[in-house]
Amino acid sequence: MFLTGFAALAVMPLLPVAARDLDGVGLYPLVAGAFVAASLLGGVLGGAWADRVGARLPLMVGVVLTVATLLISATSGSIWQLASGRFTDGIAAGLVAVSVNAAIGQSYPDHIRAKALALMSTCWIVPSLIGPPLAGLVAAWSSWRTVFFGLAVLTVIPAAAAVLLLRGRPMRADAVSAGPPPRPPLLVAGAVSVAAALTQFGVSEWDVAHLLCTGAGLAALVVLAPRLLPPGTWRAARGLPATALLRALTSGAYFTLEAFVPLMLTTARRVPEVVVGLAFTGAALAWAGASWLQGRLQERVPRHLMVRVGAGVMAVAVVLAGLCTLPSVPAAAAVASMVLAAVGMGWAAPSLTLLSLAHSPADRQGAASSAMQTSQNLGQTVVLAVASGLFSAVGAVADGRLPAFAGAFVLLLLPAVAAGALAARTRVVVGAAPGPDFVRGSRRGWSRSSPRP
């Protein structure tokens, strides 16, 4: 996880440079959005795979595929090859993320899972501190291709460890479904990934063609995405459906804030780039610290209350970011809003993951992890698209960019407040049999199981 985080954080600052060198700046939104879009497909594939044979095989494939995708990107001769590399890397990332969560659920008892997830968050601290600046130095000394090749060499280490240490390991008896192996809706997942990429491309500019792309992508997501989620997700049915919805709401609010605050600091408030970099570093440290704290408090604070507190902290962060659109408010407050939002996510995200595992039996924890990964990516895509559309619309009629940022931040209050209000629906009932009201079925994706006793 440490080297995976290092690769992810080091690559992002180099994508604009690579797009410029490949004469593909106009397609940069597609390159940037391909990763998130493809991770939808990787998450669905990894979840079903983990339920069928255990988490070790999809984890092995995911880390090996990561090495291959870095090599594809490093040898890019066109912007389309770079986009293909990022899309494939998204599939690999989806496999790894879902497999890690499923492995924690299948291998650790409940009282250790929170600490394991906190450790996963801690693994991102050092990469957040040294990954981007080190990659920038290497790119300045040589080229962005050298960074991709170097990351491929580094990622060989966890790939080799996964293959050598996990190969042939016996699986837990309760880690594999006793029934017929589920068949994930891969065609639907692929279509949703394409729709997400189309939406990301559409919000890059404000004209008729891009507006049509955005509308088509969002329409496809509305029609097809529910097939990848537990029934009742959109109405926040108690249990796993509400947990999946809250992952979408909190992720959409946080990552959209993370996208708009640096843009505001750079373009409207004219803050030096080093300050923006410190904001990302502070956010990473805050997320890891809050995640560690929720792991320590899990025996004393119910997890659904941690989600409510985390959502409330994120709402305060959004308000703080909105106040920074006033010229009289110091720009440093916007940096603090990113750090504060990361504290909220550090509380909410691991708690939601643990709740999803608690709502799932052992042979469906891969499907639950897949649903959470899918909802996270959908939340990022939809909230960012809507906020970007509002930003472009307000910016087209307003004087200056600050009113456009204000409109986007007001919009972000909705998912944050909704997550806090619905947190009680994720509560695990004491004494109830472990297992959700919904399991993954055959071609139709999710189907309703018999009621819990």
Coordinates of C-alpha atoms in Angstrom, one line a residue:
M1 CA 0.0 0.0 0.0
F2 CA 2.9 2.3 0.7
L3 CA 4.4 1.9 -2.7
T4 CA 1.0 2.0 -4.4
G5 CA 0.3 5.3 -2.7
F6 CA 3.7 6.6 -3.7
A7 CA 3.0 5.8 -7.3
A8 CA -0.4 7.3 -7.3
L9 CA 0.7 10.6 -5.7
A10 CA 3.8 10.9 -7.8
V11 CA 2.0 10.4 -11.1
M12 CA -0.8 13.0 -10.8
P13 CA 1.4 16.2 -11.0
L14 CA 3.1 14.8 -14.1
L15 CA 0.0 14.2 -16.2
P16 CA -0.3 17.8 -17.4
V17 CA 3.3 17.8 -18.5
A18 CA 2.9 14.5 -20.3
A19 CA -0.2 15.7 -22.0
R20 CA 1.6 18.8 -23.2
D21 CA 4.6 16.9 -24.5
L22 CA 2.2 14.5 -26.4
D23 CA 0.3 17.4 -27.9
G24 CA -2.9 16.4 -26.2
V25 CA -3.7 19.2 -23.7
G26 CA -7.3 19.3 -25.1
L27 CA -7.8 15.7 -24.0
Y28 CA -6.2 16.1 -20.6
P29 CA -9.6 15.8 -18.8
L30 CA -10.1 12.4 -20.4
V31 CA -6.6 11.3 -19.2
A32 CA -7.2 12.6 -15.7
G33 CA -10.7 11.1 -15.5
A34 CA -9.8 7.7 -17.1
F35 CA -8.3 6.4 -13.8
V36 CA -11.4 7.0 -11.7
A37 CA -13.7 5.8 -14.4
A38 CA -11.9 2.5 -14.9
S39 CA -11.6 1.8 -11.2
L40 CA -15.4 1.3 -11.3
L41 CA -14.9 -1.7 -13.5
G42 CA -11.9 -2.9 -11.5
G43 CA -13.9 -2.7 -8.3
V44 CA -16.8 -4.8 -9.6
L45 CA -14.5 -7.4 -11.1
G46 CA -12.3 -7.5 -7.9
G47 CA -15.3 -7.8 -5.6
A48 CA -16.9 -10.8 -7.4
W49 CA -13.5 -12.4 -7.8
A50 CA -12.7 -12.1 -4.1
D51 CA -16.0 -13.7 -3.1
R52 CA -15.4 -16.6 -5.5
V53 CA -11.8 -17.6 -4.7
G54 CA -10.7 -15.3 -1.8
A55 CA -8.9 -12.0 -2.0
R56 CA -5.4 -13.2 -2.7
L57 CA -5.7 -13.9 -6.4
P58 CA -7.3 -10.6 -7.5
L59 CA -4.7 -8.8 -5.3
M60 CA -1.9 -10.6 -7.1
V61 CA -3.3 -9.7 -10.5
G62 CA -3.9 -6.1 -9.5
V63 CA -0.4 -5.4 -8.3
V64 CA 1.1 -7.1 -11.4
L65 CA -1.2 -5.2 -13.7
T66 CA -0.1 -2.0 -12.0
V67 CA 3.5 -2.6 -13.1
A68 CA 2.3 -3.2 -16.7
T69 CA 0.2 -0.1 -16.8
L70 CA 3.1 2.1 -15.6
L71 CA 5.2 0.7 -18.5
I72 CA 2.4 1.4 -21.0
S73 CA 2.2 5.1 -19.8
A74 CA 6.0 5.4 -19.8
T75 CA 6.3 4.4 -23.4
S76 CA 3.4 6.5 -24.6
G77 CA 3.8 7.8 -28.1
S78 CA 0.4 9.6 -28.2
I79 CA -2.1 11.0 -25.8
W80 CA -4.4 8.1 -26.5
Q81 CA -1.8 5.6 -25.3
L82 CA -1.4 7.6 -22.1
A83 CA -5.2 7.6 -21.6
S84 CA -5.2 3.8 -22.2
G85 CA -2.5 3.4 -19.6
R86 CA -4.4 5.5 -17.1
F87 CA -7.6 3.5 -17.8
T88 CA -5.8 0.2 -17.3
D89 CA -4.2 1.5 -14.2
G90 CA -7.7 2.4 -12.9
I91 CA -8.8 -1.2 -13.4
A92 CA -5.7 -2.4 -11.4
A93 CA -6.3 0.1 -8.7
G94 CA -9.9 -1.0 -8.4
L95 CA -8.7 -4.6 -8.0
V96 CA -6.2 -3.8 -5.4
A97 CA -8.4 -1.5 -3.3
V98 CA -11.3 -3.9 -3.2
S99 CA -9.1 -6.9 -2.6
V100 CA -7.3 -5.2 0.4
N101 CA -10.6 -4.4 2.0
A102 CA -12.0 -7.9 1.4
A103 CA -8.8 -9.4 2.7
I104 CA -9.1 -7.4 5.9
G105 CA -12.7 -8.5 6.3
Q106 CA -11.9 -12.2 5.6
S107 CA -8.7 -12.4 7.6
Y108 CA -9.0 -10.2 10.7
P109 CA -11.5 -10.3 13.6
D110 CA -13.7 -7.3 14.0
H111 CA -11.8 -5.6 16.8
I112 CA -8.6 -5.5 14.6
R113 CA -10.1 -4.4 11.4
A114 CA -10.2 -0.7 12.4
K115 CA -6.5 -0.7 13.2
A116 CA -5.7 -2.5 9.9
L117 CA -7.6 0.2 8.0
A118 CA -5.8 2.9 10.0
L119 CA -2.5 1.4 9.0
M120 CA -3.6 1.5 5.4
S121 CA -4.2 5.3 5.8
T122 CA -0.9 5.8 7.6
C123 CA 0.9 4.2 4.6
W124 CA 0.0 7.3 2.6
I125 CA 1.7 9.8 4.9
V126 CA 5.3 9.6 3.6
P127 CA 4.2 9.3 -0.1
S128 CA 2.2 12.5 0.4
L129 CA 5.3 14.3 1.8
I130 CA 8.0 13.2 -0.7
G131 CA 6.1 11.7 -3.7
P132 CA 5.1 14.8 -5.7
P133 CA 8.3 16.9 -5.0
L134 CA 10.6 13.9 -5.7
A135 CA 8.7 13.1 -8.9
G136 CA 9.0 16.8 -9.9
L137 CA 12.8 16.8 -9.4
V138 CA 13.2 13.6 -11.4
A139 CA 11.1 15.0 -14.2
A140 CA 13.1 18.2 -14.2
W141 CA 16.4 16.3 -14.2
S142 CA 15.3 13.8 -16.9
S143 CA 11.7 13.5 -18.1
W144 CA 8.3 12.4 -17.0
R145 CA 8.9 9.1 -18.7
T146 CA 11.8 8.4 -16.2
V147 CA 9.3 8.8 -13.3
F148 CA 6.9 6.3 -14.8
F149 CA 9.8 3.8 -15.4
G150 CA 11.1 4.3 -11.9
L151 CA 7.7 3.8 -10.4
A152 CA 7.3 0.6 -12.4
V153 CA 10.6 -0.7 -10.9
L154 CA 9.5 0.3 -7.3
T155 CA 6.1 -1.4 -7.8
V156 CA 7.7 -4.6 -8.8
I157 CA 8.5 -5.0 -5.0
P158 CA 4.9 -5.4 -3.8
A159 CA 4.0 -7.3 -7.0
A160 CA 6.8 -9.9 -6.3
A161 CA 5.8 -10.0 -2.6
A162 CA 2.2 -10.7 -3.5
V163 CA 3.0 -13.4 -6.0
L164 CA 5.7 -15.2 -3.9
L165 CA 4.1 -14.9 -0.5
L166 CA 0.4 -15.4 -1.4
R167 CA 0.8 -18.0 -4.1
G168 CA -0.6 -21.4 -2.9
R169 CA -1.7 -20.1 0.5
P170 CA -4.8 -22.0 1.8
M171 CA -7.9 -19.9 1.9
R172 CA -10.2 -19.5 4.9
A173 CA -13.2 -21.8 4.7
D174 CA -15.6 -18.9 5.4
A175 CA -13.9 -16.6 2.8
V176 CA -15.5 -18.3 -0.2
S177 CA -19.2 -18.6 -1.0
A178 CA -20.7 -22.0 -0.4
G179 CA -23.3 -21.4 -3.1
P180 CA -22.8 -21.0 -6.9
P181 CA -20.2 -18.4 -7.8
P182 CA -21.8 -15.0 -8.5
R183 CA -21.6 -13.6 -12.0
P184 CA -20.9 -9.8 -11.8
P185 CA -22.5 -7.5 -14.4
L186 CA -19.3 -6.8 -16.1
L187 CA -20.9 -5.3 -19.2
V188 CA -22.9 -2.9 -17.1
A189 CA -19.7 -2.0 -15.1
G190 CA -17.9 -1.4 -18.4
A191 CA -20.7 0.8 -19.7
V192 CA -20.7 2.7 -16.4
S193 CA -16.9 3.3 -16.6
V194 CA -17.3 4.6 -20.2
A195 CA -20.2 6.9 -19.0
A196 CA -18.0 8.2 -16.1
A197 CA -15.2 9.0 -18.5
L198 CA -17.6 10.7 -20.9
T199 CA -18.9 12.8 -18.0
Q200 CA -15.4 13.8 -16.9
F201 CA -14.6 14.8 -20.5
G202 CA -17.8 16.7 -20.9
V203 CA -17.2 19.0 -17.9
S204 CA -13.9 20.2 -19.2
E205 CA -15.4 23.0 -21.3
W206 CA -18.6 24.9 -21.5
D207 CA -20.1 24.5 -25.0
V208 CA -22.8 22.5 -26.7
A209 CA -20.7 19.5 -27.6
H210 CA -19.3 19.1 -24.1
L211 CA -22.7 19.7 -22.6
L212 CA -24.1 16.9 -24.7
C213 CA -21.3 14.6 -23.5
T214 CA -22.0 15.5 -19.9
G215 CA -25.7 14.9 -20.3
A216 CA -25.3 11.6 -22.0
G217 CA -22.8 10.4 -19.4
L218 CA -24.9 11.4 -16.5
A219 CA -28.0 9.8 -18.0
A220 CA -26.2 6.5 -18.5
L221 CA -25.0 6.7 -14.9
V222 CA -28.5 7.2 -13.6
V223 CA -29.8 4.3 -15.6
L224 CA -27.0 1.8 -15.2
A225 CA -25.3 2.6 -11.9
P226 CA -28.1 1.2 -9.7
R227 CA -27.4 -2.3 -11.0
L228 CA -23.9 -2.2 -9.5
L229 CA -25.2 -1.1 -6.0
P230 CA -27.5 -2.8 -3.4
P231 CA -31.2 -2.2 -4.1
G232 CA -32.4 0.7 -2.0
T233 CA -29.1 2.6 -2.2
W234 CA -30.7 5.8 -3.6
R235 CA -33.4 5.8 -0.9
A236 CA -30.9 5.1 1.9
A237 CA -32.4 1.8 3.0
R238 CA -31.0 0.7 6.4
G239 CA -27.8 -1.4 6.4
L240 CA -25.5 -1.8 3.4
P241 CA -27.5 0.4 1.0
A242 CA -27.3 3.4 3.3
T243 CA -23.7 2.7 3.9
A244 CA -23.0 2.7 0.2
L245 CA -24.9 5.9 -0.3
L246 CA -23.0 7.7 2.4
R247 CA -19.7 6.6 0.9
A248 CA -20.8 8.3 -2.4
L249 CA -21.9 11.5 -0.6
T250 CA -18.8 11.9 1.6
S251 CA -16.4 11.0 -1.2
G252 CA -18.1 13.3 -3.7
A253 CA -18.0 16.2 -1.2
Y254 CA -14.4 15.7 -0.1
F255 CA -12.7 15.1 -3.5
T256 CA -14.7 17.9 -5.2
L257 CA -13.6 20.2 -2.4
E258 CA -10.0 19.0 -2.9
A259 CA -10.3 19.8 -6.6
F260 CA -11.8 23.3 -6.2
V261 CA -9.9 24.7 -3.3
P262 CA -6.4 24.4 -5.0
L263 CA -7.9 25.8 -8.2
M264 CA -9.3 28.8 -6.3
L265 CA -6.1 29.4 -4.4
T266 CA -4.1 29.3 -7.7
T267 CA -6.3 31.3 -10.0
A268 CA -8.4 33.6 -7.9
R269 CA -6.4 34.2 -4.7
R270 CA -3.0 34.0 -6.4
V271 CA -1.4 31.9 -3.7
P272 CA 2.1 30.5 -4.3
E273 CA 2.2 26.9 -5.5
V274 CA 4.2 25.8 -2.5
V275 CA 1.3 26.8 -0.3
V276 CA -1.0 24.7 -2.3
G277 CA 1.4 21.8 -2.0
L278 CA 1.4 22.2 1.8
A279 CA -2.4 22.0 1.8
F280 CA -2.2 18.6 0.2
T281 CA 0.4 17.5 2.6
G282 CA -1.5 18.8 5.6
A283 CA -4.7 17.0 4.3
A284 CA -2.9 13.7 4.0
L285 CA -1.5 14.0 7.6
A286 CA -4.9 15.0 8.9
W287 CA -6.6 12.1 7.2
A288 CA -4.1 9.6 8.6
G289 CA -4.2 11.1 12.1
A290 CA -8.0 11.0 12.2
S291 CA -8.1 7.5 10.9
W292 CA -5.7 6.4 13.6
L293 CA -7.9 8.1 16.2
Q294 CA -11.1 6.4 15.0
G295 CA -9.3 3.1 15.3
R296 CA -8.4 3.8 19.0
L297 CA -12.0 4.9 19.8
Q298 CA -13.9 2.1 18.1
E299 CA -14.7 0.4 21.4
R300 CA -16.2 3.5 22.9
V301 CA -17.9 5.4 20.0
P302 CA -20.4 3.6 17.7
R303 CA -19.3 3.7 14.1
H304 CA -22.4 5.4 12.8
L305 CA -21.7 8.2 15.2
M306 CA -18.2 8.5 13.9
V307 CA -19.7 8.9 10.4
R308 CA -22.0 11.6 11.6
V309 CA -19.2 13.5 13.3
G310 CA -17.0 13.2 10.2
A311 CA -19.8 14.4 7.9
G312 CA -20.4 17.4 10.3
V313 CA -16.7 18.3 10.3
M314 CA -16.7 18.2 6.5
A315 CA -19.7 20.5 6.4
V316 CA -17.9 23.0 8.5
A317 CA -14.9 22.7 6.2
V318 CA -17.1 23.5 3.2
V319 CA -18.5 26.6 4.9
L320 CA -15.0 27.7 5.7
A321 CA -14.0 27.2 2.0
G322 CA -17.0 29.2 0.9
L323 CA -16.1 32.1 3.2
C324 CA -12.7 32.2 1.5
T325 CA -14.5 33.5 -1.6
L326 CA -14.8 36.8 0.2
P327 CA -11.6 38.9 -0.5
S328 CA -11.5 40.0 3.1
V329 CA -11.0 36.4 4.4
P330 CA -7.3 35.3 4.4
A331 CA -6.5 32.7 1.8
A332 CA -4.9 30.6 4.5
A333 CA -8.4 29.7 5.7
A334 CA -8.9 27.8 2.5
V335 CA -5.8 25.7 3.3
A336 CA -7.3 25.0 6.7
S337 CA -10.6 23.9 5.0
M338 CA -8.8 21.2 3.2
V339 CA -7.1 20.0 6.3
L340 CA -10.4 20.1 8.2
A341 CA -12.2 18.2 5.5
A342 CA -9.5 15.5 5.6
V343 CA -10.1 15.1 9.4
G344 CA -13.8 14.5 8.6
M345 CA -12.9 11.9 5.9
G346 CA -10.4 10.2 8.2
W347 CA -13.3 9.6 10.6
A348 CA -16.0 8.8 8.1
A349 CA -14.2 6.7 5.4
P350 CA -12.8 3.9 7.6
S351 CA -15.9 3.8 9.7
L352 CA -18.1 3.3 6.5
T353 CA -15.8 0.5 5.3
L354 CA -16.0 -1.3 8.7
L355 CA -19.8 -0.8 8.6
S356 CA -20.0 -2.4 5.2
L357 CA -18.1 -5.4 6.4
A358 CA -20.2 -5.7 9.5
H359 CA -23.4 -5.7 7.3
S360 CA -21.9 -8.5 5.1
P361 CA -21.3 -12.2 5.7
A362 CA -17.9 -13.6 5.0
D363 CA -18.8 -14.9 1.5
R364 CA -20.2 -11.5 0.4
Q365 CA -17.5 -9.1 1.8
G366 CA -15.9 -8.9 -1.7
A367 CA -19.3 -7.8 -3.1
A368 CA -19.7 -5.3 -0.3
S369 CA -16.2 -3.8 -0.8
S370 CA -17.0 -3.6 -4.6
A371 CA -20.2 -1.7 -3.9
M372 CA -18.4 0.7 -1.6
Q373 CA -15.6 1.3 -4.2
T374 CA -18.3 1.8 -6.9
S375 CA -20.3 4.2 -4.9
Q376 CA -17.1 6.2 -4.0
N377 CA -16.2 6.6 -7.6
L378 CA -19.7 7.4 -8.7
G379 CA -19.9 10.0 -5.9
Q380 CA -16.7 11.6 -7.1
T381 CA -17.8 11.6 -10.7
V382 CA -21.4 12.9 -10.2
V383 CA -20.7 15.5 -7.6
L384 CA -17.7 16.8 -9.4
A385 CA -19.6 17.0 -12.7
V386 CA -22.5 18.8 -11.2
A387 CA -20.3 21.2 -9.3
S388 CA -18.2 21.9 -12.4
G389 CA -21.3 22.5 -14.4
L390 CA -22.5 25.0 -11.9
F391 CA -19.1 26.6 -11.7
S392 CA -19.0 27.1 -15.5
A393 CA -22.6 28.4 -15.6
V394 CA -22.0 31.0 -12.8
G395 CA -18.7 31.9 -14.2
A396 CA -20.2 32.7 -17.6
V397 CA -22.5 35.3 -16.1
A398 CA -20.7 36.5 -13.0
D399 CA -18.0 39.2 -12.7
G400 CA -14.8 37.3 -11.7
R401 CA -14.3 33.7 -10.6
L402 CA -15.0 34.0 -6.9
P403 CA -18.8 33.9 -7.3
A404 CA -18.4 30.7 -9.3
F405 CA -16.4 29.1 -6.6
A406 CA -19.0 30.3 -4.0
G407 CA -21.7 28.5 -6.0
A408 CA -19.7 25.3 -6.1
F409 CA -19.1 25.3 -2.4
V410 CA -22.7 26.0 -1.6
L411 CA -23.6 22.9 -3.6
L412 CA -21.1 20.8 -1.7
L413 CA -23.0 21.5 1.5
L414 CA -25.8 19.3 0.3
P415 CA -24.0 15.9 0.3
A416 CA -22.1 16.7 3.5
V417 CA -25.3 17.6 5.4
A418 CA -27.2 14.7 3.9
A419 CA -24.5 12.2 5.0
G420 CA -24.7 13.5 8.6
A421 CA -28.5 13.3 8.6
L422 CA -28.6 9.7 7.2
A423 CA -25.7 8.3 9.3
A424 CA -28.1 6.5 11.7
R425 CA -29.3 4.3 8.9
T426 CA -25.9 2.7 8.7
R427 CA -26.1 1.5 12.3
V428 CA -25.4 -2.2 13.0
V429 CA -28.1 -3.7 15.2
V430 CA -26.6 -5.5 18.2
G431 CA -27.5 -9.1 18.3
A432 CA -28.5 -9.3 14.6
A433 CA -27.1 -12.0 12.5
P434 CA -24.1 -10.9 10.4
G435 CA -25.1 -10.3 6.8
P436 CA -26.8 -7.7 4.7
D437 CA -30.3 -7.7 3.3
F438 CA -28.8 -7.9 -0.1
V439 CA -26.4 -10.2 -1.8
R440 CA -24.9 -10.3 -5.3
G441 CA -26.9 -12.5 -7.5
S442 CA -26.4 -13.7 -11.1
R443 CA -26.6 -11.7 -14.2
R444 CA -29.0 -9.2 -12.7
G445 CA -26.3 -8.0 -10.3
W446 CA -27.8 -7.4 -6.9
S447 CA -30.9 -9.3 -5.6
R448 CA -32.8 -9.3 -2.4
S449 CA -32.1 -12.2 0.0
S450 CA -34.3 -13.5 2.8
P451 CA -34.8 -11.1 5.7
R452 CA -32.4 -11.1 8.5
P453 CA -33.6 -12.8 11.7

